[in-house]
JSON list of C-alpha atoms in Angstrom, two decimals:
[
{"chain": "K", "resi": 16, "resn": "MET", "atom": "CA", "xyz": [4.04, -0.98, -10.52]},
{"chain": "K", "resi": 17, "resn": "PRO", "atom": "CA", "xyz": [4.18, 1.16, -7.42]},
{"chain": "K", "resi": 18, "resn": "ASP", "atom": "CA", "xyz": [1.89, 3.95, -6.45]},
{"chain": "K", "resi": 19, "resn": "LYS", "atom": "CA", "xyz": [4.84, 4.90, -4.34]},
{"chain": "K", "resi": 20, "resn": "ASP", "atom": "CA", "xyz": [3.98, 7.18, -1.17]},
{"chain": "K", "resi": 21, "resn": "ALA", "atom": "CA", "xyz": [6.14, 9.95, -2.82]},
{"chain": "K", "resi": 22, "resn": "GLY", "atom": "CA", "xyz": [3.14, 10.65, -4.79]},
{"chain": "K", "resi": 23, "resn": "THR", "atom": "CA", "xyz": [1.15, 11.32, -1.88]},
{"chain": "K", "resi": 24, "resn": "PRO", "atom": "CA", "xyz": [0.58, 14.25, 0.79]},
{"chain": "K", "resi": 25, "resn": "GLN", "atom": "CA", "xyz": [2.64, 12.31, 3.23]},
{"chain": "K", "resi": 26, "resn": "LYS", "atom": "CA", "xyz": [5.98, 12.52, 1.13]},
{"chain": "K", "resi": 27, "resn": "GLY", "atom": "CA", "xyz": [8.68, 11.30, 3.29]},
{"chain": "K", "resi": 28, "resn": "LYS", "atom": "CA", "xyz": [6.45, 9.97, 5.93]},
{"chain": "K", "resi": 29, "resn": "TYR", "atom": "CA", "xyz": [5.78, 6.19, 6.58]},
{"chain": "K", "resi": 30, "resn": "THR", "atom": "CA", "xyz": [2.26, 5.68, 5.43]},
{"chain": "K", "resi": 31, "resn": "GLY", "atom": "CA", "xyz": [0.95, 2.35, 5.55]},
{"chain": "K", "resi": 32, "resn": "THR", "atom": "CA", "xyz": [-2.60, 2.18, 6.61]},
{"chain": "K", "resi": 33, "resn": "THR", "atom": "CA", "xyz": [-3.43, 5.76, 6.20]},
{"chain": "K", "resi": 34, "resn": "ASP", "atom": "CA", "xyz": [-5.78, 5.82, 3.25]},
{"chain": "K", "resi": 35, "resn": "ILE", "atom": "CA", "xyz": [-4.87, 8.65, 1.08]},
{"chain": "K", "resi": 36, "resn": "PRO", "atom": "CA", "xyz": [-4.78, 9.50, -2.67]},
{"chain": "K", "resi": 37, "resn": "LEU", "atom": "CA", "xyz": [-2.08, 10.20, -4.97]},
{"chain": "K", "resi": 38, "resn": "LEU", "atom": "CA", "xyz": [-0.82, 13.80, -5.29]},
{"chain": "K", "resi": 39, "resn": "GLU", "atom": "CA", "xyz": [-1.07, 15.47, -8.93]},
{"chain": "K", "resi": 40, "resn": "ASP", "atom": "CA", "xyz": [2.55, 14.85, -9.56]},
{"chain": "K", "resi": 41, "resn": "GLY", "atom": "CA", "xyz": [1.90, 11.18, -8.72]},
{"chain": "K", "resi": 42, "resn": "VAL", "atom": "CA", "xyz": [-1.05, 11.10, -10.88]},
{"chain": "K", "resi": 43, "resn": "LYS", "atom": "CA", "xyz": [0.91, 12.45, -13.85]},
{"chain": "K", "resi": 44, "resn": "GLN", "atom": "CA", "xyz": [3.76, 9.98, -13.44]},
{"chain": "K", "resi": 45, "resn": "VAL", "atom": "CA", "xyz": [1.32, 6.97, -13.38]},
{"chain": "K", "resi": 46, "resn": "GLN", "atom": "CA", "xyz": [-0.52, 8.26, -16.39]},
{"chain": "K", "resi": 47, "resn": "ALA", "atom": "CA", "xyz": [2.76, 8.92, -18.15]},
{"chain": "K", "resi": 48, "resn": "SER", "atom": "CA", "xyz": [3.84, 5.31, -17.38]},
{"chain": "K", "resi": 49, "resn": "GLY", "atom": "CA", "xyz": [0.26, 3.97, -18.60]},
{"chain": "K", "resi": 50, "resn": "ARG", "atom": "CA", "xyz": [0.65, 5.69, -21.92]},
{"chain": "K", "resi": 51, "resn": "LEU", "atom": "CA", "xyz": [4.08, 4.24, -22.60]},
{"chain": "K", "resi": 52, "resn": "LEU", "atom": "CA", "xyz": [3.94, 0.68, -21.13]},
{"chain": "K", "resi": 53, "resn": "VAL", "atom": "CA", "xyz": [0.40, -0.36, -20.71]},
{"chain": "K", "resi": 54, "resn": "GLY", "atom": "CA", "xyz": [-1.78, -1.61, -23.60]},
{"chain": "K", "resi": 55, "resn": "HIS", "atom": "CA", "xyz": [-2.02, -4.06, -26.24]},
{"chain": "K", "resi": 56, "resn": "GLY", "atom": "CA", "xyz": [1.39, -4.88, -27.83]},
{"chain": "K", "resi": 57, "resn": "ARG", "atom": "CA", "xyz": [3.23, -2.96, -25.17]},
{"chain": "K", "resi": 58, "resn": "LEU", "atom": "CA", "xyz": [5.31, -4.32, -22.13]},
{"chain": "K", "resi": 59, "resn": "ILE", "atom": "CA", "xyz": [2.17, -4.55, -19.80]},
{"chain": "K", "resi": 60, "resn": "ASP", "atom": "CA", "xyz": [-0.40, -6.25, -22.46]},
{"chain": "K", "resi": 61, "resn": "PRO", "atom": "CA", "xyz": [-3.79, -6.66, -20.80]},
{"chain": "K", "resi": 62, "resn": "ALA", "atom": "CA", "xyz": [-4.26, -9.72, -23.05]},
{"chain": "K", "resi": 63, "resn": "LYS", "atom": "CA", "xyz": [-1.24, -11.52, -21.73]},
{"chain": "K", "resi": 64, "resn": "LEU", "atom": "CA", "xyz": [-2.23, -10.86, -17.82]},
{"chain": "K", "resi": 65, "resn": "ALA", "atom": "CA", "xyz": [-3.05, -13.86, -15.95]},
{"chain": "K", "resi": 66, "resn": "HIS", "atom": "CA", "xyz": [-4.03, -11.82, -13.05]},
{"chain": "K", "resi": 67, "resn": "VAL", "atom": "CA", "xyz": [-3.61, -8.37, -11.27]},
{"chain": "K", "resi": 68, "resn": "PHE", "atom": "CA", "xyz": [-3.30, -8.16, -7.73]},
{"chain": "K", "resi": 69, "resn": "ILE", "atom": "CA", "xyz": [-3.79, -4.78, -6.05]},
{"chain": "K", "resi": 70, "resn": "SER", "atom": "CA", "xyz": [-3.40, -3.53, -2.50]},
{"chain": "K", "resi": 71, "resn": "PRO", "atom": "CA", "xyz": [-6.42, -2.36, -0.61]},
{"chain": "K", "resi": 72, "resn": "ARG", "atom": "CA", "xyz": [-5.38, 1.28, -0.36]},
{"chain": "K", "resi": 73, "resn": "GLN", "atom": "CA", "xyz": [-7.20, 3.56, -2.35]},
{"chain": "K", "resi": 74, "resn": "ARG", "atom": "CA", "xyz": [-3.89, 5.04, -4.09]},
{"chain": "K", "resi": 75, "resn": "ALA", "atom": "CA", "xyz": [-3.12, 1.59, -5.51]},
{"chain": "K", "resi": 76, "resn": "LYS", "atom": "CA", "xyz": [-6.57, 1.31, -6.86]},
{"chain": "K", "resi": 77, "resn": "GLN", "atom": "CA", "xyz": [-6.12, 4.83, -8.32]},
{"chain": "K", "resi": 78, "resn": "THR", "atom": "CA", "xyz": [-2.85, 3.70, -9.82]},
{"chain": "K", "resi": 79, "resn": "PHE", "atom": "CA", "xyz": [-4.44, 0.80, -11.68]},
{"chain": "K", "resi": 80, "resn": "GLU", "atom": "CA", "xyz": [-7.42, 2.92, -12.88]},
{"chain": "K", "resi": 81, "resn": "LEU", "atom": "CA", "xyz": [-4.97, 5.51, -14.33]},
{"chain": "K", "resi": 82, "resn": "ALA", "atom": "CA", "xyz": [-2.55, 3.25, -15.88]},
{"chain": "K", "resi": 83, "resn": "PHE", "atom": "CA", "xyz": [-5.27, 0.95, -17.69]},
{"chain": "K", "resi": 84, "resn": "SER", "atom": "CA", "xyz": [-8.02, 2.16, -20.07]},
{"chain": "K", "resi": 85, "resn": "GLU", "atom": "CA", "xyz": [-11.37, 1.74, -18.90]},
{"chain": "K", "resi": 86, "resn": "ASN", "atom": "CA", "xyz": [-12.19, -0.91, -21.47]},
{"chain": "K", "resi": 87, "resn": "ASP", "atom": "CA", "xyz": [-9.27, -2.89, -20.40]},
{"chain": "K", "resi": 88, "resn": "GLN", "atom": "CA", "xyz": [-10.17, -2.43, -16.73]},
{"chain": "K", "resi": 89, "resn": "LYS", "atom": "CA", "xyz": [-13.47, -3.87, -17.51]},
{"chain": "K", "resi": 90, "resn": "GLU", "atom": "CA", "xyz": [-12.42, -6.90, -19.58]},
{"chain": "K", "resi": 91, "resn": "LEU", "atom": "CA", "xyz": [-9.91, -7.88, -16.79]},
{"chain": "K", "resi": 92, "resn": "GLN", "atom": "CA", "xyz": [-12.35, -7.48, -14.07]},
{"chain": "K", "resi": 93, "resn": "ASP", "atom": "CA", "xyz": [-15.11, -9.17, -15.94]},
{"chain": "K", "resi": 94, "resn": "ALA", "atom": "CA", "xyz": [-12.96, -12.09, -16.53]},
{"chain": "K", "resi": 95, "resn": "GLY", "atom": "CA", "xyz": [-12.24, -12.45, -12.76]},
{"chain": "K", "resi": 96, "resn": "LYS", "atom": "CA", "xyz": [-8.42, -11.32, -13.18]},
{"chain": "K", "resi": 97, "resn": "VAL", "atom": "CA", "xyz": [-8.39, -8.53, -10.56]},
{"chain": "K", "resi": 98, "resn": "THR", "atom": "CA", "xyz": [-8.00, -9.11, -6.85]},
{"chain": "K", "resi": 99, "resn": "THR", "atom": "CA", "xyz": [-7.70, -6.59, -4.09]},
{"chain": "K", "resi": 100, "resn": "THR", "atom": "CA", "xyz": [-5.70, -8.24, -1.28]},
{"chain": "K", "resi": 101, "resn": "PRO", "atom": "CA", "xyz": [-4.24, -7.22, 2.06]},
{"chain": "K", "resi": 102, "resn": "LYS", "atom": "CA", "xyz": [-1.10, -9.51, 1.19]},
{"chain": "K", "resi": 103, "resn": "LEU", "atom": "CA", "xyz": [-0.03, -6.54, -0.87]},
{"chain": "K", "resi": 104, "resn": "GLY", "atom": "CA", "xyz": [-0.82, -3.77, 1.66]},
{"chain": "K", "resi": 105, "resn": "GLU", "atom": "CA", "xyz": [1.95, -1.61, 2.67]},
{"chain": "K", "resi": 106, "resn": "TRP", "atom": "CA", "xyz": [4.06, -2.61, 5.69]},
{"chain": "K", "resi": 107, "resn": "GLY", "atom": "CA", "xyz": [2.07, -1.92, 8.95]},
{"chain": "K", "resi": 108, "resn": "TYR", "atom": "CA", "xyz": [4.12, 0.77, 10.52]},
{"chain": "K", "resi": 109, "resn": "GLY", "atom": "CA", "xyz": [2.21, 0.69, 13.91]},
{"chain": "K", "resi": 110, "resn": "LEU", "atom": "CA", "xyz": [3.53, 3.48, 16.30]},
{"chain": "K", "resi": 111, "resn": "TYR", "atom": "CA", "xyz": [5.59, 4.87, 13.26]},
{"chain": "K", "resi": 112, "resn": "GLU", "atom": "CA", "xyz": [2.56, 5.67, 10.98]},
{"chain": "K", "resi": 113, "resn": "GLY", "atom": "CA", "xyz": [2.91, 9.25, 9.89]},
{"chain": "K", "resi": 114, "resn": "MET", "atom": "CA", "xyz": [6.55, 9.76, 10.92]},
{"chain": "K", "resi": 115, "resn": "VAL", "atom": "CA", "xyz": [9.71, 10.36, 9.06]},
{"chain": "K", "resi": 116, "resn": "THR", "atom": "CA", "xyz": [12.90, 7.98, 9.89]},
{"chain": "K", "resi": 117, "resn": "LYS", "atom": "CA", "xyz": [14.54, 10.65, 12.12]},
{"chain": "K", "resi": 118, "resn": "GLU", "atom": "CA", "xyz": [11.67, 10.73, 14.34]},
{"chain": "K", "resi": 119, "resn": "ILE", "atom": "CA", "xyz": [11.14, 6.97, 14.32]},
{"chain": "K", "resi": 120, "resn": "ARG", "atom": "CA", "xyz": [14.96, 6.49, 15.28]},
{"chain": "K", "resi": 121, "resn": "ALA", "atom": "CA", "xyz": [14.53, 9.16, 17.95]},
{"chain": "K", "resi": 122, "resn": "LEU", "atom": "CA", "xyz": [11.36, 7.40, 19.39]},
{"chain": "K", "resi": 123, "resn": "ARG", "atom": "CA", "xyz": [12.93, 3.92, 19.60]},
{"chain": "K", "resi": 124, "resn": "LYS", "atom": "CA", "xyz": [15.78, 5.58, 21.69]},
{"chain": "K", "resi": 125, "resn": "GLU", "atom": "CA", "xyz": [13.40, 6.93, 24.12]},
{"chain": "K", "resi": 126, "resn": "HIS", "atom": "CA", "xyz": [11.90, 3.51, 24.49]},
{"chain": "K", "resi": 127, "resn": "GLY", "atom": "CA", "xyz": [15.41, 2.16, 25.26]},
{"chain": "K", "resi": 128, "resn": "LEU", "atom": "CA", "xyz": [16.08, 0.34, 21.81]},
{"chain": "K", "resi": 129, "resn": "ASP", "atom": "CA", "xyz": [18.60, 0.26, 19.35]},
{"chain": "K", "resi": 130, "resn": "LYS", "atom": "CA", "xyz": [21.38, 0.62, 21.79]},
{"chain": "K", "resi": 131, "resn": "GLU", "atom": "CA", "xyz": [24.13, -0.92, 19.43]},
{"chain": "K", "resi": 132, "resn": "SER", "atom": "CA", "xyz": [22.75, 0.16, 15.82]},
{"chain": "K", "resi": 133, "resn": "GLU", "atom": "CA", "xyz": [20.29, 2.57, 14.30]},
{"chain": "K", "resi": 134, "resn": "TRP", "atom": "CA", "xyz": [16.85, 1.32, 13.56]},
{"chain": "K", "resi": 135, "resn": "ASP", "atom": "CA", "xyz": [16.55, -0.92, 10.49]},
{"chain": "K", "resi": 136, "resn": "ILE", "atom": "CA", "xyz": [12.89, -1.58, 9.23]},
{"chain": "K", "resi": 137, "resn": "TRP", "atom": "CA", "xyz": [14.03, -5.06, 7.32]},
{"chain": "K", "resi": 138, "resn": "ARG", "atom": "CA", "xyz": [15.77, -6.19, 10.74]},
{"chain": "K", "resi": 139, "resn": "ASP", "atom": "CA", "xyz": [13.80, -4.57, 13.51]},
{"chain": "K", "resi": 140, "resn": "GLY", "atom": "CA", "xyz": [10.27, -4.08, 12.17]},
{"chain": "K", "resi": 141, "resn": "CYS", "atom": "CA", "xyz": [7.92, -1.65, 13.82]},
{"chain": "K", "resi": 142, "resn": "GLU", "atom": "CA", "xyz": [6.55, -1.29, 17.44]},
{"chain": "K", "resi": 143, "resn": "GLU", "atom": "CA", "xyz": [2.98, -2.27, 17.62]},
{"chain": "K", "resi": 144, "resn": "GLY", "atom": "CA", "xyz": [3.21, -2.80, 13.80]},
{"chain": "K", "resi": 145, "resn": "GLU", "atom": "CA", "xyz": [4.47, -5.46, 11.49]},
{"chain": "K", "resi": 146, "resn": "MET", "atom": "CA", "xyz": [7.64, -7.30, 12.17]},
{"chain": "K", "resi": 147, "resn": "PRO", "atom": "CA", "xyz": [9.60, -8.81, 9.18]},
{"chain": "K", "resi": 148, "resn": "ASP", "atom": "CA", "xyz": [8.44, -12.36, 9.64]},
{"chain": "K", "resi": 149, "resn": "GLN", "atom": "CA", "xyz": [4.99, -11.37, 9.51]},
{"chain": "K", "resi": 150, "resn": "VAL", "atom": "CA", "xyz": [5.57, -9.41, 6.35]},
{"chain": "K", "resi": 151, "resn": "THR", "atom": "CA", "xyz": [7.48, -12.32, 4.90]},
{"chain": "K", "resi": 152, "resn": "GLU", "atom": "CA", "xyz": [4.63, -14.78, 5.64]},
{"chain": "K", "resi": 153, "resn": "ARG", "atom": "CA", "xyz": [2.02, -12.84, 3.71]},
{"chain": "K", "resi": 154, "resn": "LEU", "atom": "CA", "xyz": [4.21, -12.09, 0.68]},
{"chain": "K", "resi": 155, "resn": "ASP", "atom": "CA", "xyz": [5.25, -15.71, 0.51]},
{"chain": "K", "resi": 156, "resn": "SER", "atom": "CA", "xyz": [1.63, -16.75, 0.57]},
{"chain": "K", "resi": 157, "resn": "LEU", "atom": "CA", "xyz": [1.03, -14.35, -2.44]},
{"chain": "K", "resi": 158, "resn": "ILE", "atom": "CA", "xyz": [3.92, -15.87, -4.14]},
{"chain": "K", "resi": 159, "resn": "GLU", "atom": "CA", "xyz": [2.58, -19.27, -3.75]},
{"chain": "K", "resi": 160, "resn": "GLU", "atom": "CA", "xyz": [-0.74, -18.00, -5.47]},
{"chain": "K", "resi": 161, "resn": "ILE", "atom": "CA", "xyz": [1.36, -16.57, -8.41]},
{"chain": "K", "resi": 162, "resn": "HIS", "atom": "CA", "xyz": [3.19, -19.88, -8.75]},
{"chain": "K", "resi": 163, "resn": "GLY", "atom": "CA", "xyz": [-0.11, -21.33, -9.36]},
{"chain": "K", "resi": 164, "resn": "PHE", "atom": "CA", "xyz": [-0.85, -19.00, -12.40]},
{"chain": "K", "resi": 165, "resn": "GLN", "atom": "CA", "xyz": [2.62, -19.73, -13.85]},
{"chain": "K", "resi": 166, "resn": "LYS", "atom": "CA", "xyz": [3.87, -23.37, -12.95]},
{"chain": "K", "resi": 167, "resn": "ASP", "atom": "CA", "xyz": [2.28, -24.76, -16.35]},
{"chain": "K", "resi": 168, "resn": "ALA", "atom": "CA", "xyz": [3.34, -21.60, -18.43]},
{"chain": "K", "resi": 169, "resn": "MET", "atom": "CA", "xyz": [7.16, -22.02, -17.97]},
{"chain": "K", "resi": 170, "resn": "HIS", "atom": "CA", "xyz": [7.94, -22.50, -21.98]},
{"chain": "K", "resi": 171, "resn": "GLY", "atom": "CA", "xyz": [4.96, -19.99, -22.96]},
{"chain": "K", "resi": 172, "resn": "GLU", "atom": "CA", "xyz": [2.13, -22.56, -23.04]},
{"chain": "K", "resi": 173, "resn": "LYS", "atom": "CA", "xyz": [-0.29, -19.93, -22.05]},
{"chain": "K", "resi": 174, "resn": "ASN", "atom": "CA", "xyz": [-0.30, -16.24, -21.16]},
{"chain": "K", "resi": 175, "resn": "ALA", "atom": "CA", "xyz": [0.74, -16.14, -17.47]},
{"chain": "K", "resi": 176, "resn": "ASP", "atom": "CA", "xyz": [2.15, -12.36, -16.65]},
{"chain": "K", "resi": 177, "resn": "VAL", "atom": "CA", "xyz": [0.88, -11.33, -13.43]},
{"chain": "K", "resi": 178, "resn": "LEU", "atom": "CA", "xyz": [0.95, -7.60, -12.34]},
{"chain": "K", "resi": 179, "resn": "LEU", "atom": "CA", "xyz": [1.28, -6.24, -8.70]},
{"chain": "K", "resi": 180, "resn": "VAL", "atom": "CA", "xyz": [0.02, -2.67, -7.95]},
{"chain": "K", "resi": 181, "resn": "ALA", "atom": "CA", "xyz": [1.31, -1.71, -4.60]},
{"chain": "K", "resi": 182, "resn": "HIS", "atom": "CA", "xyz": [3.70, 0.58, -2.34]},
{"chain": "K", "resi": 183, "resn": "GLY", "atom": "CA", "xyz": [7.26, 1.30, -1.96]},
{"chain": "K", "resi": 184, "resn": "HIS", "atom": "CA", "xyz": [8.19, -0.99, 1.02]},
{"chain": "K", "resi": 185, "resn": "SER", "atom": "CA", "xyz": [5.84, -3.91, 0.25]},
{"chain": "K", "resi": 186, "resn": "LEU", "atom": "CA", "xyz": [7.09, -4.25, -3.39]},
{"chain": "K", "resi": 187, "resn": "ARG", "atom": "CA", "xyz": [10.81, -4.15, -2.19]},
{"chain": "K", "resi": 188, "resn": "ALA", "atom": "CA", "xyz": [9.83, -6.44, 0.22]},
{"chain": "K", "resi": 189, "resn": "PHE", "atom": "CA", "xyz": [8.33, -8.69, -2.20]},
{"chain": "K", "resi": 190, "resn": "VAL", "atom": "CA", "xyz": [11.43, -8.58, -4.52]},
{"chain": "K", "resi": 191, "resn": "LYS", "atom": "CA", "xyz": [13.60, -10.00, -1.62]},
{"chain": "K", "resi": 192, "resn": "ARG", "atom": "CA", "xyz": [11.06, -12.63, -0.82]},
{"chain": "K", "resi": 193, "resn": "TRP", "atom": "CA", "xyz": [10.71, -13.61, -4.63]},
{"chain": "K", "resi": 194, "resn": "LEU", "atom": "CA", "xyz": [14.44, -14.11, -4.68]},
{"chain": "K", "resi": 195, "resn": "LYS", "atom": "CA", "xyz": [14.23, -16.12, -1.45]},
{"chain": "K", "resi": 196, "resn": "TYR", "atom": "CA", "xyz": [16.29, -13.72, 0.51]},
{"chain": "K", "resi": 197, "resn": "PRO", "atom": "CA", "xyz": [15.46, -12.91, 4.20]},
{"chain": "K", "resi": 198, "resn": "MET", "atom": "CA", "xyz": [14.17, -9.38, 4.87]},
{"chain": "K", "resi": 199, "resn": "GLU", "atom": "CA", "xyz": [17.33, -8.17, 6.42]},
{"chain": "K", "resi": 200, "resn": "PHE", "atom": "CA", "xyz": [19.51, -9.16, 3.35]},
{"chain": "K", "resi": 201, "resn": "PRO", "atom": "CA", "xyz": [21.29, -5.77, 2.45]},
{"chain": "K", "resi": 202, "resn": "LEU", "atom": "CA", "xyz": [19.60, -5.57, -1.43]},
{"chain": "K", "resi": 203, "resn": "SER", "atom": "CA", "xyz": [19.26, -1.65, -2.03]},
{"chain": "K", "resi": 204, "resn": "MET", "atom": "CA", "xyz": [16.63, -0.83, -4.34]},
{"chain": "K", "resi": 205, "resn": "MET", "atom": "CA", "xyz": [14.99, 2.25, -5.55]},
{"chain": "K", "resi": 206, "resn": "LEU", "atom": "CA", "xyz": [11.40, 2.71, -6.89]},
{"chain": "K", "resi": 207, "resn": "GLU", "atom": "CA", "xyz": [9.87, 5.64, -8.80]},
{"chain": "K", "resi": 208, "resn": "PRO", "atom": "CA", "xyz": [6.29, 6.51, -8.92]},
{"chain": "K", "resi": 209, "resn": "GLY", "atom": "CA", "xyz": [4.55, 4.72, -11.56]},
{"chain": "K", "resi": 210, "resn": "GLY", "atom": "CA", "xyz": [7.54, 2.83, -12.32]},
{"chain": "K", "resi": 211, "resn": "VAL", "atom": "CA", "xyz": [7.59, -0.91, -13.60]},
{"chain": "K", "resi": 212, "resn": "GLY", "atom": "CA", "xyz": [9.79, -3.68, -12.30]},
{"chain": "K", "resi": 213, "resn": "VAL", "atom": "CA", "xyz": [10.13, -7.22, -13.86]},
{"chain": "K", "resi": 214, "resn": "LEU", "atom": "CA", "xyz": [10.76, -10.38, -11.93]},
{"chain": "K", "resi": 215, "resn": "SER", "atom": "CA", "xyz": [10.95, -13.73, -13.76]},
{"chain": "K", "resi": 216, "resn": "TYR", "atom": "CA", "xyz": [12.65, -17.13, -13.65]},
{"chain": "K", "resi": 217, "resn": "GLN", "atom": "CA", "xyz": [16.06, -18.42, -15.06]},
{"chain": "K", "resi": 218, "resn": "HIS", "atom": "CA", "xyz": [16.04, -21.37, -17.21]},
{"chain": "K", "resi": 219, "resn": "HIS", "atom": "CA", "xyz": [12.21, -21.73, -17.13]},
{"chain": "K", "resi": 220, "resn": "ASN", "atom": "CA", "xyz": [12.32, -22.95, -13.65]},
{"chain": "K", "resi": 221, "resn": "LEU", "atom": "CA", "xyz": [9.84, -22.11, -11.05]},
{"chain": "K", "resi": 222, "resn": "ASP", "atom": "CA", "xyz": [12.65, -22.89, -8.53]},
{"chain": "K", "resi": 223, "resn": "GLU", "atom": "CA", "xyz": [15.09, -20.29, -10.02]},
{"chain": "K", "resi": 224, "resn": "PRO", "atom": "CA", "xyz": [13.58, -16.98, -9.40]},
{"chain": "K", "resi": 225, "resn": "ALA", "atom": "CA", "xyz": [15.30, -13.65, -11.03]},
{"chain": "K", "resi": 226, "resn": "VAL", "atom": "CA", "xyz": [15.25, -10.16, -11.46]},
{"chain": "K", "resi": 227, "resn": "LEU", "atom": "CA", "xyz": [15.22, -8.89, -15.25]},
{"chain": "K", "resi": 228, "resn": "VAL", "atom": "CA", "xyz": [17.68, -6.36, -15.16]},
{"chain": "K", "resi": 229, "resn": "GLY", "atom": "CA", "xyz": [17.42, -5.64, -18.84]},
{"chain": "K", "resi": 230, "resn": "ILE", "atom": "CA", "xyz": [13.85, -5.51, -20.48]},
{"chain": "K", "resi": 231, "resn": "GLY", "atom": "CA", "xyz": [13.35, -6.28, -23.90]},
{"chain": "K", "resi": 232, "resn": "PHE", "atom": "CA", "xyz": [10.35, -4.44, -25.35]},
{"chain": "K", "resi": 233, "resn": "PRO", "atom": "CA", "xyz": [7.82, -6.13, -27.67]},
{"chain": "K", "resi": 234, "resn": "THR", "atom": "CA", "xyz": [8.56, -5.86, -31.33]},
{"chain": "K", "resi": 235, "resn": "GLU", "atom": "CA", "xyz": [5.93, -5.43, -34.08]},
{"chain": "K", "resi": 236, "resn": "SER", "atom": "CA", "xyz": [5.19, -8.89, -35.62]}
]
């Protein structure tokens, strides 16, 4: 579930380390998603969660608190199922923090970069910020943690859903690494504020990660 920085005061700007809250529109979108999708018997069922990983930015924490009831938050936290981790932090934009794409590309040209092609964060990274291999390393480490929760639950032996609450670039980067694609792989993705994406495995096999492009919602028993 992304907080998506479109819901922040820095709309259109690269805000990685800047610790800003959601705007009112972002709050409303997350609340709407929570009402529809989060709760017992719903797509994101707290009872089926093995763990929740949250980015350290306040807007990610705010997203979690808006989407879940206070009681569900307390139960998850009391069970030790909530972790705030820098592994899910937004891409470190370095010199580009607070800038828009057009400004970044102009700055890079001033610095003598991108003579053959325009800046692409997935390939080129950020000056004085994170490079693709650095983001890859931290997300791969998180994926290993997630596999630890799910490796013994491939056939429903136990509840093993894992929820990530983070940001636009970090979540899209996570999808690439989940599928074992390099960061520069041209996979076009879109995320809405408060949106929910689902990743899974084919054939109940940890070595066959997949995107669930069609979601079947829970049915009443």
